[in-house]
CSV table of C-alpha atoms and ligand atoms in Angstrom, one decimal:
chain,number,residue,atom,x,y,z
A,3,UNK,CA,26.8,16.8,29.0
A,4,UNK,CA,26.5,14.2,26.3
A,5,UNK,CA,28.5,16.3,23.8
A,6,UNK,CA,31.8,14.4,24.2
A,7,UNK,CA,30.2,11.0,24.8
A,8,UNK,CA,30.1,8.3,22.2
A,9,UNK,CA,26.8,7.7,20.6
A,10,UNK,CA,26.0,4.0,20.9
A,11,UNK,CA,22.6,3.8,19.2
A,12,UNK,CA,20.0,6.3,17.9
A,13,UNK,CA,16.3,5.2,17.7
A,14,UNK,CA,13.3,7.1,16.7
A,15,UNK,CA,12.6,8.8,20.0
A,16,UNK,CA,15.7,8.2,22.1
A,17,UNK,CA,19.5,8.2,21.8
A,18,UNK,CA,21.8,6.0,23.8
A,19,UNK,CA,25.3,7.3,24.7
A,20,UNK,CA,28.1,5.5,26.5
A,21,UNK,CA,27.8,5.9,30.3
A,22,UNK,CA,30.3,7.1,32.9
A,23,UNK,CA,31.3,3.5,33.8
A,24,UNK,CA,31.2,0.1,32.2
A,25,UNK,CA,27.8,-1.5,32.2
A,26,UNK,CA,26.0,1.9,32.1
A,27,UNK,CA,24.5,4.0,29.3
A,28,UNK,CA,22.9,7.4,29.1
A,29,UNK,CA,19.4,7.4,27.6
A,30,UNK,CA,18.5,10.8,26.0
A,31,UNK,CA,14.8,11.5,25.2
A,32,UNK,CA,14.3,13.4,22.0
A,33,UNK,CA,11.2,15.5,21.1
A,34,UNK,CA,10.8,13.5,17.8
A,35,UNK,CA,7.6,11.6,17.4
A,36,UNK,CA,7.0,9.0,14.7
A,37,UNK,CA,4.1,6.8,13.9
A,38,UNK,CA,3.4,4.0,11.4
A,39,UNK,CA,7.0,3.0,11.3
A,40,UNK,CA,8.2,6.5,10.8
A,41,UNK,CA,6.0,7.3,7.8
A,42,UNK,CA,4.6,10.1,9.9
A,43,UNK,CA,7.0,12.4,11.7
A,44,UNK,CA,6.9,15.5,13.9
A,45,UNK,CA,8.8,17.3,16.5
A,46,UNK,CA,6.7,17.8,19.7
A,47,UNK,CA,8.5,20.4,21.8
A,48,UNK,CA,8.8,19.2,25.3
A,49,UNK,CA,7.9,15.6,24.7
A,50,UNK,CA,11.4,14.3,25.6
A,51,UNK,CA,11.4,16.2,28.9
A,52,UNK,CA,8.0,14.8,29.9
A,53,UNK,CA,8.7,11.3,28.9
A,54,UNK,CA,12.0,11.3,30.8
A,55,UNK,CA,10.1,12.3,33.9
A,56,UNK,CA,7.2,9.9,33.5
A,57,UNK,CA,9.5,7.0,32.7
A,58,UNK,CA,11.7,7.8,35.7
A,59,UNK,CA,8.6,7.8,37.9
A,60,UNK,CA,7.2,4.5,36.5
A,61,UNK,CA,10.5,2.6,36.5
A,62,UNK,CA,11.3,3.8,40.1
A,63,UNK,CA,7.9,2.7,41.3
A,64,UNK,CA,8.2,-0.7,39.6
A,65,UNK,CA,11.7,-1.2,41.1
A,66,UNK,CA,10.2,-0.5,44.5
A,67,UNK,CA,7.8,-3.4,44.0
A,68,UNK,CA,10.5,-5.7,42.8
A,69,UNK,CA,10.2,-5.4,39.0
A,70,UNK,CA,13.9,-5.1,38.2
A,71,UNK,CA,14.7,-2.6,35.4
A,72,UNK,CA,17.4,-0.7,33.8
A,73,UNK,CA,16.7,2.7,35.4
A,74,UNK,CA,19.5,4.0,37.7
A,75,UNK,CA,18.8,7.7,38.1
A,76,UNK,CA,17.7,10.8,36.2
A,77,UNK,CA,20.6,13.1,35.2
A,78,UNK,CA,18.9,16.1,33.9
A,79,UNK,CA,15.8,17.3,31.9
A,80,UNK,CA,16.3,14.8,29.0
A,81,UNK,CA,18.8,12.2,30.2
A,82,UNK,CA,18.8,9.3,32.5
A,83,UNK,CA,21.5,6.9,33.6
A,84,UNK,CA,20.6,3.3,32.8
A,85,UNK,CA,22.1,-0.2,33.0
A,86,UNK,CA,23.4,-1.5,29.8
A,87,UNK,CA,21.4,-4.6,28.7
A,88,UNK,CA,21.4,-6.9,25.7
A,89,UNK,CA,18.1,-6.0,24.2
A,90,UNK,CA,15.8,-8.9,23.4
A,91,UNK,CA,14.3,-8.1,20.0
A,92,UNK,CA,10.7,-8.3,21.1
A,93,UNK,CA,8.0,-5.7,21.6
A,94,UNK,CA,5.9,-7.1,24.4
A,95,UNK,CA,2.3,-5.7,24.3
A,96,UNK,CA,-0.2,-6.2,27.1
A,97,UNK,CA,-3.8,-5.3,26.5
A,98,UNK,CA,-6.8,-4.8,28.8
A,99,UNK,CA,-9.2,-3.1,26.4
A,100,UNK,CA,-9.5,-3.5,22.6
A,101,UNK,CA,-7.9,-0.6,20.8
A,102,UNK,CA,-5.5,-0.1,17.9
A,103,UNK,CA,-4.2,-3.1,16.0
A,104,UNK,CA,-6.2,-5.8,17.9
A,105,UNK,CA,-9.4,-3.9,17.3
A,106,UNK,CA,-8.7,-4.0,13.5
A,107,UNK,CA,-7.2,-7.5,13.4
A,108,UNK,CA,-10.1,-9.2,15.3
A,109,UNK,CA,-12.9,-6.8,14.4
A,110,UNK,CA,-13.5,-5.6,17.9
A,111,UNK,CA,-15.0,-2.3,18.7
A,112,UNK,CA,-12.5,0.0,20.2
A,113,UNK,CA,-13.2,0.3,24.0
A,114,UNK,CA,-14.5,-3.3,24.4
A,115,UNK,CA,-13.0,-4.8,27.5
A,116,UNK,CA,-11.0,-8.0,26.7
A,117,UNK,CA,-12.0,-11.2,28.5
A,118,UNK,CA,-8.7,-11.1,30.3
A,119,UNK,CA,-5.4,-9.3,29.9
A,120,UNK,CA,-3.7,-10.5,26.7
A,121,UNK,CA,0.0,-10.5,26.0
A,122,UNK,CA,1.3,-10.3,22.5
A,123,UNK,CA,4.8,-10.5,21.1
A,124,UNK,CA,6.1,-8.5,18.1
A,125,UNK,CA,9.5,-9.1,16.5
A,126,UNK,CA,11.4,-5.8,16.7
A,127,UNK,CA,12.5,-5.3,13.2
A,128,UNK,CA,11.6,-2.0,11.4
A,129,UNK,CA,12.4,-3.4,8.0
A,130,UNK,CA,9.5,-5.9,8.5
A,131,UNK,CA,7.2,-3.5,10.3
A,132,UNK,CA,7.5,-5.3,13.6
A,133,UNK,CA,5.4,-8.4,12.7
A,134,UNK,CA,3.5,-10.3,15.4
A,135,UNK,CA,5.1,-13.5,16.4
A,136,UNK,CA,4.3,-16.5,18.7
A,137,UNK,CA,6.4,-18.2,21.3
A,138,UNK,CA,7.2,-20.8,18.7
A,139,UNK,CA,8.9,-18.3,16.5
A,140,UNK,CA,10.7,-16.8,19.5
A,141,UNK,CA,12.2,-20.0,20.7
A,142,UNK,CA,12.8,-21.5,17.2
A,143,UNK,CA,14.8,-18.4,16.1
A,144,UNK,CA,16.5,-18.1,19.5
A,145,UNK,CA,15.4,-14.6,20.2
A,146,UNK,CA,14.6,-15.7,23.8
A,147,UNK,CA,14.6,-19.0,25.7
A,148,UNK,CA,11.4,-20.6,27.1
A,149,UNK,CA,12.4,-19.7,30.6
A,150,UNK,CA,13.0,-16.1,29.6
A,151,UNK,CA,9.6,-15.9,27.9
A,152,UNK,CA,8.0,-17.2,31.2
A,153,UNK,CA,9.9,-14.5,33.1
A,154,UNK,CA,8.9,-11.8,30.6
A,155,UNK,CA,5.2,-12.8,30.8
A,156,UNK,CA,5.2,-12.9,34.6
A,157,UNK,CA,6.9,-9.5,34.8
A,158,UNK,CA,4.6,-8.0,32.1
A,159,UNK,CA,1.5,-9.1,34.2
A,160,UNK,CA,3.0,-7.5,37.3
A,161,UNK,CA,3.7,-4.3,35.4
A,162,UNK,CA,0.1,-4.4,34.1
A,163,UNK,CA,-1.4,-4.9,37.6
A,164,UNK,CA,0.7,-2.2,39.2
A,165,UNK,CA,0.3,0.4,36.4
A,166,UNK,CA,-3.5,-0.3,36.2
A,167,UNK,CA,-3.7,0.7,39.8
A,168,UNK,CA,-1.3,3.6,39.6
A,169,UNK,CA,-3.0,5.2,36.7
A,170,UNK,CA,-6.5,4.2,38.0
A,171,UNK,CA,-5.8,6.1,41.2
A,172,UNK,CA,-5.4,9.4,39.2
A,173,UNK,CA,-8.5,8.8,36.9
A,174,UNK,CA,-6.7,7.2,34.0
A,175,UNK,CA,-7.5,3.9,32.3
A,176,UNK,CA,-4.6,1.8,31.2
A,177,UNK,CA,-5.9,0.4,27.9
A,178,UNK,CA,-2.6,-1.2,26.7
A,179,UNK,CA,1.1,-0.7,26.7
A,180,UNK,CA,4.3,-1.9,25.0
A,181,UNK,CA,7.5,-2.8,27.0
A,182,UNK,CA,10.9,-4.2,26.1
A,183,UNK,CA,13.3,-6.4,28.0
A,184,UNK,CA,17.0,-7.0,28.1
A,185,UNK,CA,19.6,-9.4,29.5
A,186,UNK,CA,22.2,-8.5,32.1
A,187,UNK,CA,25.0,-10.9,32.6
A,188,UNK,CA,26.4,-12.0,36.0
A,189,UNK,CA,29.3,-14.3,35.1
A,190,UNK,CA,27.9,-17.0,32.9
A,191,UNK,CA,24.3,-16.5,34.1
A,192,UNK,CA,21.9,-13.9,32.6
A,193,UNK,CA,18.8,-12.3,34.0
A,194,UNK,CA,16.0,-10.6,32.2
A,195,UNK,CA,15.1,-7.0,33.3
A,196,UNK,CA,12.7,-4.4,32.0
A,197,UNK,CA,14.3,-1.8,29.7
A,198,UNK,CA,13.5,1.0,27.3
A,199,UNK,CA,10.8,3.4,28.5
A,200,UNK,CA,7.2,3.5,29.8
A,201,UNK,CA,5.5,6.8,28.8
A,202,UNK,CA,2.5,8.1,26.9
A,203,UNK,CA,4.5,7.2,23.8
A,204,UNK,CA,4.2,3.5,24.6
A,205,UNK,CA,0.9,3.2,26.5
A,206,UNK,CA,-2.7,3.9,25.7
A,207,UNK,CA,-4.1,6.0,28.4
A,208,UNK,CA,-7.8,7.2,28.5
A,209,UNK,CA,-9.3,9.7,30.8
A,210,UNK,CA,-11.6,7.6,33.0
A,211,UNK,CA,-14.3,10.3,33.1
A,212,UNK,CA,-14.5,11.3,29.4
A,213,UNK,CA,-12.6,8.4,27.6
A,214,UNK,CA,-10.4,11.2,26.0
A,215,UNK,CA,-7.1,9.8,24.7
A,216,UNK,CA,-4.1,11.1,26.7
A,217,UNK,CA,-1.4,9.2,24.7
A,218,UNK,CA,0.4,9.0,21.4
A,219,UNK,CA,-2.8,8.2,19.6
A,220,UNK,CA,-3.4,12.0,19.7
A,221,UNK,CA,-0.4,12.3,17.4
A,222,UNK,CA,-1.1,9.1,15.3
A,223,UNK,CA,-4.7,10.2,14.7
A,224,UNK,CA,-4.2,14.0,14.5
A,225,UNK,CA,-6.3,14.7,17.5
A,226,UNK,CA,-4.2,17.7,18.6
A,227,UNK,CA,-3.1,18.8,22.1
A,228,UNK,CA,-0.5,16.0,22.3
A,229,UNK,CA,1.9,17.7,24.7
A,230,UNK,CA,-0.9,19.2,26.8
A,231,UNK,CA,-2.2,15.6,27.3
A,232,UNK,CA,1.2,14.2,28.1
A,233,UNK,CA,1.8,17.0,30.6
A,234,UNK,CA,-1.6,16.3,32.2
A,235,UNK,CA,-0.6,12.7,32.7
A,236,UNK,CA,2.5,13.9,34.4
A,237,UNK,CA,0.6,16.5,36.5
A,238,UNK,CA,-1.9,13.9,37.7
A,239,UNK,CA,0.9,11.6,38.7
A,240,UNK,CA,2.2,14.5,40.8
A,241,UNK,CA,5.6,14.7,39.1
A,242,UNK,CA,5.4,17.9,37.1
A,243,UNK,CA,4.2,21.4,37.6
A,244,UNK,CA,2.0,23.2,35.2
A,245,UNK,CA,2.5,22.6,31.5
A,246,UNK,CA,3.8,26.0,30.2
A,247,UNK,CA,6.8,25.9,32.5
A,248,UNK,CA,7.5,22.4,31.3
A,249,UNK,CA,7.5,23.3,27.6
A,250,UNK,CA,9.9,26.2,28.2
A,251,UNK,CA,12.1,23.6,29.7
A,252,UNK,CA,12.7,25.8,32.7
A,253,UNK,CA,12.3,23.2,35.4
A,254,UNK,CA,14.0,19.9,36.1
B,304,LIG,P1,-1.1,-1.4,18.6
B,304,LIG,O1,-2.5,-1.5,19.0
B,304,LIG,O2,-0.8,-0.4,17.5
B,304,LIG,O3,-0.5,-2.8,18.3
B,304,LIG,O4,-0.2,-0.9,19.9
B,304,LIG,C1,-0.3,-1.6,21.1
B,304,LIG,C2,0.5,-0.7,22.1
B,304,LIG,O5,1.8,-0.7,21.8
B,304,LIG,C3,0.0,0.7,22.3
B,304,LIG,O6,0.0,1.1,23.6
B,304,LIG,C4,1.0,1.5,21.5
B,304,LIG,C5,2.3,0.7,21.7
B,304,LIG,N1,3.2,0.7,20.5
B,304,LIG,C6,4.5,1.1,20.7
B,304,LIG,O7,4.9,1.5,21.8
B,304,LIG,N2,5.3,1.1,19.6
B,304,LIG,C7,4.9,0.7,18.4
B,304,LIG,O8,5.7,0.7,17.4
B,304,LIG,C8,3.5,0.2,18.2
B,304,LIG,C9,3.0,-0.3,16.9
B,304,LIG,C10,2.7,0.2,19.4
B,305,LIG,N1,7.2,2.9,16.7
B,305,LIG,C1,6.2,3.4,15.7
B,305,LIG,C2,7.0,4.2,14.7
B,305,LIG,O1,7.9,4.5,14.6
B,305,LIG,C3,5.3,4.4,16.3
B,305,LIG,C4,4.0,3.9,16.9
B,305,LIG,O2,3.0,3.8,16.3
B,305,LIG,O3,4.1,3.9,18.2
B,305,LIG,O4,6.7,4.9,13.9
């Protein structure tokens, strides 16, 4: 269905096409996986289908508790209709347990609970490897206004609280996650809403019982069974049937 549509933007894991009406876009989930700023690449068959479903589920649930976001509806296995936003060039990371870059940077053992949830900002610029920045940089370079940063932090903590409970209820620990935000304009006013995706590509999810990783670290660290674990996350959330059917792409 996207064949005749104009491509607006192609990222590492998704493509954005023009939408059916002004102010909308179609977000297409690819099977491509990259890590370490695309130095490591693979095609993981079925990933796009699973992430489309998980992101739909998460964004719908967040909308229901009042976290406004870009998701409108899922169109098919790999595509969803979304609101067009002006992306704020920040990757907003929220961490509950030390893992990944914070463990390295601060010399913390992976798995150490953090004293409280910590929000970090990274400037979204592949050429620079997405460097970590502070609120000072964000306001000085006009990437976002002080009020927008306040809104982003409040929304991020709500997302963290809700997702911690949602995953916790199905035996999964939410270690950390990355989200992105965008502006929508209403006349001369703009509002910040949640955008992009929330999936095992952008979260660290550990099995509560075994501490097994169920997220993209399986790909980053060559742990194997990447798709099987993504499918298990979807299965526990009650949104997908058994894995083999999913990989053949036979269900919607
Ligand atoms: P980090 O520990 O590597 O900084 O990652 C923190 C979280 O952000 C983790 O859940 C993975 C996610 N993330 C992305 O979604 N995209 C990225 O490019 C990076 C580096 C991390
Ligand atoms: N966004 C990073 C990359 O492209 C991947 C990651 O580590 O999540 O390669």
